[in-house]
PDB file of C-alpha atoms in Angstrom:
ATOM      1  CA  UNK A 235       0.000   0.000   0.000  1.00 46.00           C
ATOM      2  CA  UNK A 236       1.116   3.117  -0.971  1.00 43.00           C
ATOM      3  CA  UNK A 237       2.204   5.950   1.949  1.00 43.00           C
ATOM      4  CA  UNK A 238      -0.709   8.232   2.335  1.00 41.00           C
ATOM      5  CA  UNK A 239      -0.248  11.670   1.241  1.00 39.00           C
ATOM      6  CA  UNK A 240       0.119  14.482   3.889  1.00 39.00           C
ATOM      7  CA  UNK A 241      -3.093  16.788   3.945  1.00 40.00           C
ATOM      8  CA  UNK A 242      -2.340  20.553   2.714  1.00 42.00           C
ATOM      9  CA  UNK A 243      -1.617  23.107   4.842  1.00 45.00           C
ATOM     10  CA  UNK A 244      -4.940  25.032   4.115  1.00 48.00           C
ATOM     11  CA  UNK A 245      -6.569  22.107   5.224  1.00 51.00           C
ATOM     12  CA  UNK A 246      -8.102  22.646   8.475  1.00 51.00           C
ATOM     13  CA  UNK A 247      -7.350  20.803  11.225  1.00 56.00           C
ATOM     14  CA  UNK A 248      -9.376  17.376  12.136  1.00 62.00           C
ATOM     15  CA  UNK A 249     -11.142  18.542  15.484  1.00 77.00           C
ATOM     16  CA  UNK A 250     -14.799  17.738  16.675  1.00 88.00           C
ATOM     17  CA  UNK A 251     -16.379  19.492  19.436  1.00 95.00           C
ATOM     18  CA  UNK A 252     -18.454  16.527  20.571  1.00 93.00           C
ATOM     19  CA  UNK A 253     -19.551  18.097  24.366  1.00 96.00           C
ATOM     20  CA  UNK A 254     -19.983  21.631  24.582  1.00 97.00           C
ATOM     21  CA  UNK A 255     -18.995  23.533  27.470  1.00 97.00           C
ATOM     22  CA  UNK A 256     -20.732  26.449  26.163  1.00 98.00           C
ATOM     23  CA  UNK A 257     -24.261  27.135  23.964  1.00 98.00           C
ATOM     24  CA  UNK A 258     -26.167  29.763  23.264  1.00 98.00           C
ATOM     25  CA  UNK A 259     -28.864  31.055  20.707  1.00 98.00           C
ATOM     26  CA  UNK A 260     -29.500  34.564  22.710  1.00 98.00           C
ATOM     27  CA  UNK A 261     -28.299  37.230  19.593  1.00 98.00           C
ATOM     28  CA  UNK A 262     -25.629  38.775  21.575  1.00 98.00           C
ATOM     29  CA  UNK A 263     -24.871  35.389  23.794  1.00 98.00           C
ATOM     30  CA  UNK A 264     -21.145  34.900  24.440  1.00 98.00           C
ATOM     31  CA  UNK A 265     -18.245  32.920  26.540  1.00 98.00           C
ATOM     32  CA  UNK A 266     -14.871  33.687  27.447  1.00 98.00           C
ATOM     33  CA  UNK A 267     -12.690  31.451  27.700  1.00 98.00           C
ATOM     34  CA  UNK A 268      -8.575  31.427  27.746  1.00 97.00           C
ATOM     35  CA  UNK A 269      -8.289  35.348  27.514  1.00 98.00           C
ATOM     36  CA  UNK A 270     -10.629  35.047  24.338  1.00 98.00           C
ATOM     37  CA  UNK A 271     -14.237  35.936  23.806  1.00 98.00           C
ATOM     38  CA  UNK A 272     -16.884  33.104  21.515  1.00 98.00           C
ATOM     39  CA  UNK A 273     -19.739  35.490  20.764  1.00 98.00           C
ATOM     40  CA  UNK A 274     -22.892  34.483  18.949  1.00 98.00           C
ATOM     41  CA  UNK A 275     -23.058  38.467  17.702  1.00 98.00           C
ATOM     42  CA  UNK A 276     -26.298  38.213  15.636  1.00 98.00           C
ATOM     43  CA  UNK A 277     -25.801  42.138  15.498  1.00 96.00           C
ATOM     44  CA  UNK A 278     -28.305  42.604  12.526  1.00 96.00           C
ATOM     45  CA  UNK A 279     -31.206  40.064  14.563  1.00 92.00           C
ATOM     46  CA  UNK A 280     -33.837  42.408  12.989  1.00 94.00           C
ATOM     47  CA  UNK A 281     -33.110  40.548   9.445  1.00 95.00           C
ATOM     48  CA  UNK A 282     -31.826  37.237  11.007  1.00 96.00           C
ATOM     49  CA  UNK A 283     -32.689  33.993  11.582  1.00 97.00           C
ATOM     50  CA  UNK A 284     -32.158  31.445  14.427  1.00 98.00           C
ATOM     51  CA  UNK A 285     -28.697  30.970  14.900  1.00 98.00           C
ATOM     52  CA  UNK A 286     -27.003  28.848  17.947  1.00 98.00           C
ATOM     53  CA  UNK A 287     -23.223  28.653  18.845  1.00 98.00           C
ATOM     54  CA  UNK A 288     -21.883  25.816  20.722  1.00 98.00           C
ATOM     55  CA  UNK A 289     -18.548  25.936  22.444  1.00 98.00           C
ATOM     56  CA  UNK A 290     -15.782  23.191  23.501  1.00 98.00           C
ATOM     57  CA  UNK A 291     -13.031  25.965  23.656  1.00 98.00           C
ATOM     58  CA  UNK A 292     -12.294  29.011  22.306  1.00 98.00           C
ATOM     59  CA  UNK A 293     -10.212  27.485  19.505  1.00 98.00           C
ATOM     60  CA  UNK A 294     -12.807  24.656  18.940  1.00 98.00           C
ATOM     61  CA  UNK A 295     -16.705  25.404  18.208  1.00 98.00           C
ATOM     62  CA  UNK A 296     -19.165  25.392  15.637  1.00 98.00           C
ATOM     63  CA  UNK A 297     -22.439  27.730  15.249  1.00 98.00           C
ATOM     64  CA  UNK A 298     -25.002  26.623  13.151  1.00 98.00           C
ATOM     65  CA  UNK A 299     -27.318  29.384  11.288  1.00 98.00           C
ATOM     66  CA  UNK A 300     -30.775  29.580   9.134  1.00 98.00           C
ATOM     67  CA  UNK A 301     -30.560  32.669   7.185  1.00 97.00           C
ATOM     68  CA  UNK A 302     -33.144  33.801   4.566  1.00 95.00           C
ATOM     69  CA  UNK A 303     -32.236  34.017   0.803  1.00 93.00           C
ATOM     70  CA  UNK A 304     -31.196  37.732   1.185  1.00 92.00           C
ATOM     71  CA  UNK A 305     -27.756  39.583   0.482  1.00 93.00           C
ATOM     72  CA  UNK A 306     -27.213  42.113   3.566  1.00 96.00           C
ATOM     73  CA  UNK A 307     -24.718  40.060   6.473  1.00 97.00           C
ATOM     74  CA  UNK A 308     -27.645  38.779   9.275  1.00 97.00           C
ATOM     75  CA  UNK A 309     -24.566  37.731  11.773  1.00 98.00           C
ATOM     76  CA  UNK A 310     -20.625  37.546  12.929  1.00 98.00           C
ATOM     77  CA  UNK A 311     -20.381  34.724  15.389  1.00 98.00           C
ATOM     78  CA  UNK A 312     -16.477  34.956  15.958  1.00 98.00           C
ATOM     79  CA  UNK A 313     -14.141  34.527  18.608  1.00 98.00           C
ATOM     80  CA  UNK A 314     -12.017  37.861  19.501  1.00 98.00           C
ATOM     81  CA  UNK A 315      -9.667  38.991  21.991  1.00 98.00           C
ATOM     82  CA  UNK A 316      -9.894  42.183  23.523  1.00 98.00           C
ATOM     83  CA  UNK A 317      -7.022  44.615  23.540  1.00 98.00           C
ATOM     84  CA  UNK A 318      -6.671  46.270  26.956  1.00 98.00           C
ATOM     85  CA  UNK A 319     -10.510  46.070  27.663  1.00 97.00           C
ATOM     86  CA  UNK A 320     -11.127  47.383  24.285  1.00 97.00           C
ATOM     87  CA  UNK A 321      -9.548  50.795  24.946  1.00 97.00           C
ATOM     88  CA  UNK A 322      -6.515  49.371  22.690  1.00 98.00           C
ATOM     89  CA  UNK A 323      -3.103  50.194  22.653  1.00 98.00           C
ATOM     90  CA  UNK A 324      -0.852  52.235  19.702  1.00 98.00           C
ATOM     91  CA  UNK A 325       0.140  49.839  16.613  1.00 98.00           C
ATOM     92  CA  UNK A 326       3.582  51.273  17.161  1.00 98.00           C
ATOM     93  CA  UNK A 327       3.639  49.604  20.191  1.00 98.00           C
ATOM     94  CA  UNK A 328       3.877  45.946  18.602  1.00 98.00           C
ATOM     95  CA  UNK A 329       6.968  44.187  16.906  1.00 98.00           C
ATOM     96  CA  UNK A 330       4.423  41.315  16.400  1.00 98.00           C
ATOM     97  CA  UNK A 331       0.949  41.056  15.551  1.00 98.00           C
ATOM     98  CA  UNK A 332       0.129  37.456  14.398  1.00 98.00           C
ATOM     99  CA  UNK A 333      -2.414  35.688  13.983  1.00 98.00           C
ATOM    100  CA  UNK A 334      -2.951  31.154  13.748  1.00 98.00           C
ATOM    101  CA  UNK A 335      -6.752  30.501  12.275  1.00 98.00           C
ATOM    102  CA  UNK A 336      -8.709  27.441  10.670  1.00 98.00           C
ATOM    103  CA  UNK A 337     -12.192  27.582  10.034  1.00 97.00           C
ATOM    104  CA  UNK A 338     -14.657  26.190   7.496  1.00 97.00           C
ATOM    105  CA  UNK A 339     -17.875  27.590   6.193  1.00 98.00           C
ATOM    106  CA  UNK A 340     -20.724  25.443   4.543  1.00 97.00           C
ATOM    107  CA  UNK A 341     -20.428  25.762   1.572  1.00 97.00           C
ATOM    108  CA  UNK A 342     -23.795  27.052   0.938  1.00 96.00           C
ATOM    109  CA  UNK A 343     -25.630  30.247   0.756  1.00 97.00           C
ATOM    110  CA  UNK A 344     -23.776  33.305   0.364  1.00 98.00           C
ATOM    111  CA  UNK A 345     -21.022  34.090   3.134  1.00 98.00           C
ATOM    112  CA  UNK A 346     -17.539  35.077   4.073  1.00 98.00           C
ATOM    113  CA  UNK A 347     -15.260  33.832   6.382  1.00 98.00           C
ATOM    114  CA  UNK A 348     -13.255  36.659   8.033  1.00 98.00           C
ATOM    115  CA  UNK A 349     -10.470  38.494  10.416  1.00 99.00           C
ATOM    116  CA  UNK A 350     -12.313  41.790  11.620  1.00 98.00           C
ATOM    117  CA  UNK A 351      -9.606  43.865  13.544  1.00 98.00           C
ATOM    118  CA  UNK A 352     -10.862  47.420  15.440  1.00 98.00           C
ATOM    119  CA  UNK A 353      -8.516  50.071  15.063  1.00 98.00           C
ATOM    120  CA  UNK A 354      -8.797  53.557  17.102  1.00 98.00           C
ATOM    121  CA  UNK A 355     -11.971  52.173  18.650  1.00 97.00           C
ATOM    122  CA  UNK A 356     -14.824  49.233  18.415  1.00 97.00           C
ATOM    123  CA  UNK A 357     -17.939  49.840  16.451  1.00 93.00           C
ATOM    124  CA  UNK A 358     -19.127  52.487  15.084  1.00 86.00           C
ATOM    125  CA  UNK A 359     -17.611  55.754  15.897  1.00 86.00           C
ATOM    126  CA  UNK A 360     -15.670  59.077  14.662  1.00 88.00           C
ATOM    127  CA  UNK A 361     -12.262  58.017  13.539  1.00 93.00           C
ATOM    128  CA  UNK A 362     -12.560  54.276  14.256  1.00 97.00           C
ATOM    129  CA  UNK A 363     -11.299  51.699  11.328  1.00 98.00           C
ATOM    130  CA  UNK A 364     -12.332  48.212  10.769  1.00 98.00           C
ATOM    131  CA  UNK A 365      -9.991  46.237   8.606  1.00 98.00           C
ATOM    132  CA  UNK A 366     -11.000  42.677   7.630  1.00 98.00           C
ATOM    133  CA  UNK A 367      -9.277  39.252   5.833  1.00 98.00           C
ATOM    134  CA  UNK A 368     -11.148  37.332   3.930  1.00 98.00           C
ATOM    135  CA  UNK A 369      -9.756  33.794   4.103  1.00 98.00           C
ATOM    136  CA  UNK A 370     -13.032  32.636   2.030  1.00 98.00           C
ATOM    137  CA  UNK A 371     -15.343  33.616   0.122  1.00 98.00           C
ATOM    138  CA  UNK A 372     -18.751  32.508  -1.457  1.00 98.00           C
ATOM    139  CA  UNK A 373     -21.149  34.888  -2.944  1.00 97.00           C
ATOM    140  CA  UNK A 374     -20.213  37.848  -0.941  1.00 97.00           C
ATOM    141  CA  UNK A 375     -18.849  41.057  -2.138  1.00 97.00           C
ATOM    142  CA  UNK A 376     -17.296  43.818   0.050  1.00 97.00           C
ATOM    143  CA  UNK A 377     -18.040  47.351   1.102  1.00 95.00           C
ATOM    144  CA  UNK A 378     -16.453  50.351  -1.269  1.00 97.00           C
ATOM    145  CA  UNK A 379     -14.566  49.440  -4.221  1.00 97.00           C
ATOM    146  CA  UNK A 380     -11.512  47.377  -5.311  1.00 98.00           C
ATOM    147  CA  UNK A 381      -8.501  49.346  -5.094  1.00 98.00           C
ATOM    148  CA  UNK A 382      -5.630  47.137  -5.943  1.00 98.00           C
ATOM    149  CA  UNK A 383      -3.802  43.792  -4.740  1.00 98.00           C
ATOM    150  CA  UNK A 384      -1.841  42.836  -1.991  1.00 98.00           C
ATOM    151  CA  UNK A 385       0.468  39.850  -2.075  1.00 98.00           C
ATOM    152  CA  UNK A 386       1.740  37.860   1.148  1.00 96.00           C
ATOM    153  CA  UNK A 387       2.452  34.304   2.207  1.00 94.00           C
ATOM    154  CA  UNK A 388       2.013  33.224  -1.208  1.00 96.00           C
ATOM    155  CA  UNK A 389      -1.488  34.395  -1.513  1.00 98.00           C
ATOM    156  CA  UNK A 390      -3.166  37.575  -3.411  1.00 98.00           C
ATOM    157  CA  UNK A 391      -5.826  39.407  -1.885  1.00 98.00           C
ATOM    158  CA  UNK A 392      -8.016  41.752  -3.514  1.00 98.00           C
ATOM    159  CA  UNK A 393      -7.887  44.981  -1.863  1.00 98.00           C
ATOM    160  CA  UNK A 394     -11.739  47.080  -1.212  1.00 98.00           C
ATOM    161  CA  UNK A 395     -11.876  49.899   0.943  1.00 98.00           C
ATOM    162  CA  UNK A 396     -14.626  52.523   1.586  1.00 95.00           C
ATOM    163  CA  UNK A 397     -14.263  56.236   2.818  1.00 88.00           C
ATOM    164  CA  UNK A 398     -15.908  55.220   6.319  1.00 85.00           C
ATOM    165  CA  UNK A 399     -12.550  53.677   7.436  1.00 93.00           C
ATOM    166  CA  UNK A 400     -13.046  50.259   6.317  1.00 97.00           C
ATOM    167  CA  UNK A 401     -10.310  47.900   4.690  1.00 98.00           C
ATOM    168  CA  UNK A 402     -11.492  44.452   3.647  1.00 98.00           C
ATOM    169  CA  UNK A 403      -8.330  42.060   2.018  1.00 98.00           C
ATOM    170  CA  UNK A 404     -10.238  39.336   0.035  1.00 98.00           C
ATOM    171  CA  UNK A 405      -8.061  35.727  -0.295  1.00 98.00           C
ATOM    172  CA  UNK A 406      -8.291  35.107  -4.338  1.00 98.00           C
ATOM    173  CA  UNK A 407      -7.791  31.297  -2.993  1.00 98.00           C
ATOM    174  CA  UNK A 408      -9.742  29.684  -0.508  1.00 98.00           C
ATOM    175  CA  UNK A 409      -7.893  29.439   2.881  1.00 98.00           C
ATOM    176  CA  UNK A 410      -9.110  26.753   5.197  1.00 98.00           C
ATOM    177  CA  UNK A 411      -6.313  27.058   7.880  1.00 98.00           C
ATOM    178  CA  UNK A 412      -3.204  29.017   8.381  1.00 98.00           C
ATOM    179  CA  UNK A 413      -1.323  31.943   9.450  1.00 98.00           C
ATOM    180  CA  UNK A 414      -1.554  35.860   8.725  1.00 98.00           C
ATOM    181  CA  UNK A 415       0.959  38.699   9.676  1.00 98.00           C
ATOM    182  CA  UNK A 416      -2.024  40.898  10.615  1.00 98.00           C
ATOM    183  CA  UNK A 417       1.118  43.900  11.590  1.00 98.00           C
ATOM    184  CA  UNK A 418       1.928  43.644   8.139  1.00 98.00           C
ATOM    185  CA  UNK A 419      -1.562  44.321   6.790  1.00 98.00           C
ATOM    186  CA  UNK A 420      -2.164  46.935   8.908  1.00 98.00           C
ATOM    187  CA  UNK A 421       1.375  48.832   8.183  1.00 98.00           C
ATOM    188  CA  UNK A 422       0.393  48.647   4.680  1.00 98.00           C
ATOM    189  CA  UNK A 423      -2.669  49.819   4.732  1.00 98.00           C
ATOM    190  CA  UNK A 424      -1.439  52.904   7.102  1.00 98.00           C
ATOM    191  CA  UNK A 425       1.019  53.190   3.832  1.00 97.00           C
ATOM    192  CA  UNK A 426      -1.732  53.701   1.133  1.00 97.00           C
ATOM    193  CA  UNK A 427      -3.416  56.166   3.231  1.00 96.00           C
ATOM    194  CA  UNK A 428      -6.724  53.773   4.256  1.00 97.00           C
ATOM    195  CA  UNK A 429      -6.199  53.606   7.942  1.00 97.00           C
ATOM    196  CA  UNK A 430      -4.731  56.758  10.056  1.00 96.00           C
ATOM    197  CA  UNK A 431      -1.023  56.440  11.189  1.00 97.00           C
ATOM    198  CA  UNK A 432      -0.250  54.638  14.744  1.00 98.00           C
ATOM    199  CA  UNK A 433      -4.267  53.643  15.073  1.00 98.00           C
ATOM    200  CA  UNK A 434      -4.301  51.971  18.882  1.00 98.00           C
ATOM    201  CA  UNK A 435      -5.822  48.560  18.362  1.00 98.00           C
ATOM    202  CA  UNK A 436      -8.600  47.212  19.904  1.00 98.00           C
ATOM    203  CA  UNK A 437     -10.187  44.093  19.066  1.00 98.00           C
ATOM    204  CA  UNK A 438      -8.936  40.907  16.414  1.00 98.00           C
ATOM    205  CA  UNK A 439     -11.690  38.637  15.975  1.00 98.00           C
ATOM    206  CA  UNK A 440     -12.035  35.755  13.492  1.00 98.00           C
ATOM    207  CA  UNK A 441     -15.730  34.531  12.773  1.00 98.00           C
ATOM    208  CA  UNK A 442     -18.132  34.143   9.496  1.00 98.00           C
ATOM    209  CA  UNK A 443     -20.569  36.888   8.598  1.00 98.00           C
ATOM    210  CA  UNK A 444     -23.874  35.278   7.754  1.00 98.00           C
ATOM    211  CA  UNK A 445     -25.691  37.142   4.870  1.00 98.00           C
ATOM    212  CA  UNK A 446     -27.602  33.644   3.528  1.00 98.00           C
ATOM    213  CA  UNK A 447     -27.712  29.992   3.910  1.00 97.00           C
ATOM    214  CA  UNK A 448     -30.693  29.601   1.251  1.00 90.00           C
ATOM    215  CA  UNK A 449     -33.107  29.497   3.672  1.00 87.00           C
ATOM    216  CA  UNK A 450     -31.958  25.753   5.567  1.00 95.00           C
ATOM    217  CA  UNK A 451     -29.518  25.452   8.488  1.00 97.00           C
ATOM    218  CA  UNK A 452     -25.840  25.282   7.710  1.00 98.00           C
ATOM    219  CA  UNK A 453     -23.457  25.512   9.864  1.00 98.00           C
ATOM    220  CA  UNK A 454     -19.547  27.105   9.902  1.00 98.00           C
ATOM    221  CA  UNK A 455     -16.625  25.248  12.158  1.00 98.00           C
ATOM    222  CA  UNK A 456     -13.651  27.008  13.799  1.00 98.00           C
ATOM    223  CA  UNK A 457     -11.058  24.392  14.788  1.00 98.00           C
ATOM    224  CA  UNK A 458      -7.780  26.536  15.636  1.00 98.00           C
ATOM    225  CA  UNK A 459      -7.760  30.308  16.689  1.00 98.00           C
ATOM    226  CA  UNK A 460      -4.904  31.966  18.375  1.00 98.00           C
ATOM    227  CA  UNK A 461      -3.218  35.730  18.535  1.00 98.00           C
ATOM    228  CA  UNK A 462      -0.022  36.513  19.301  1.00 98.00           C
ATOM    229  CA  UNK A 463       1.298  39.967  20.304  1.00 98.00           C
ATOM    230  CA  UNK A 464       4.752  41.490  21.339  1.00 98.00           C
TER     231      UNK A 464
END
């Protein structure tokens, strides 16, 4: 028999969560767990379906969603970790901003699976910058416009960007697991002008925005999630 071949690195991990420590279906329902927060975050649960999150770990659950057939994004469950209680601290500050992720959506519907990083704030807010990565992508299409390409670890990200302070670097190829230099992004984007210099940052979360599963439950997996910062 031959020896079997070694799985791809943007293959996610094999990892079950079998017995929940953790479940909720309340919209804003959430855990924390190892210096990270697992929210359910059905922030738009005016449009949105049921949706329930159950949690093993922070680096191991699985939420499953019923969206209707619609394009605007219903929900972001996502595990993030807070910089110093969300009041950040200055980019310039960091040597290292890193970031270990594997996650899987369903292949159905119309979704993206996503960083969202918080600069000079959380939410909406004068001055405040959200900056995303798209590790994949089906259906979904950005805020703003496509400015140009970025090019980093061997992959090529589309580039889209709005006036409102929001960055969103789209994976041409589909990443199921890996690693992002999330500093690098972020100096870059200072570079072009899209975020301010030095923005203090405040929150790095890694989740799947819901805009559709076709009506029937589906359900996205997160099997490795770390951040590392020095």
């Amino acid at each position: 028999m031959p020896p079997s071949t070694p799985a791809p690195p943007s293959t996610a991990p094999v990892r079950n969560c079998r017995s929940p420590e953790f479940t909720t279906s309340d919209p804003d329902g959430g855990w924390s767990d190892g210096g990270y927060y697992v929210h359910n975050n059905m922030w738009n649960a005016g449009e949105a379906g049921p949706e329930t999150l159950r949690a093993c770990a922070y680096d191991n659950w699985y939420v499953e969603s019923t969206q209707p057939d619609s394009t605007s994004v219903k929900t972001y469950p996502n595990v993030h970790k807070d910089i110093n209680d969300q009041n950040g601290k200055p980019f310039n500050d960091y040597s290292v901003i890193r970031s270990a992720f594997a996650g899987r959506g369903p292949g159905t519907g119309i979704y993206d699976v996503a960083y969202d990083l918080w600069l000079n704030g959380v939410g909406n807010g004068a001055g405040v910058s959200e900056l995303m990565v798209w590790t994949e992508n089906r259906k979904q299409v950005p805020a703003g416009e496509k400015l140009t390409t970025y090019t980093a670890g061997g992959f090529t990200y589309d580039v889209w960007a709005e006036d409102e302070g929001y960055v969103a670097f789209v994976s041409r190829t589909t990443q199921y697991a890996g690693t992002v230099d999330l500093k690098a992004m972020i100096a870059w984007a200072i570079g072009k002008g899209l975020i301010p210099p030095n923005p203090t940052v405040n929150q790095i979360g890694y989740g799947i925005e819901f805009c559709s599963t076709g009506g029937g439950k589906a359900r996205f997996t997160l099997s490795d999630f770390s951040v590392t910062m020095s």
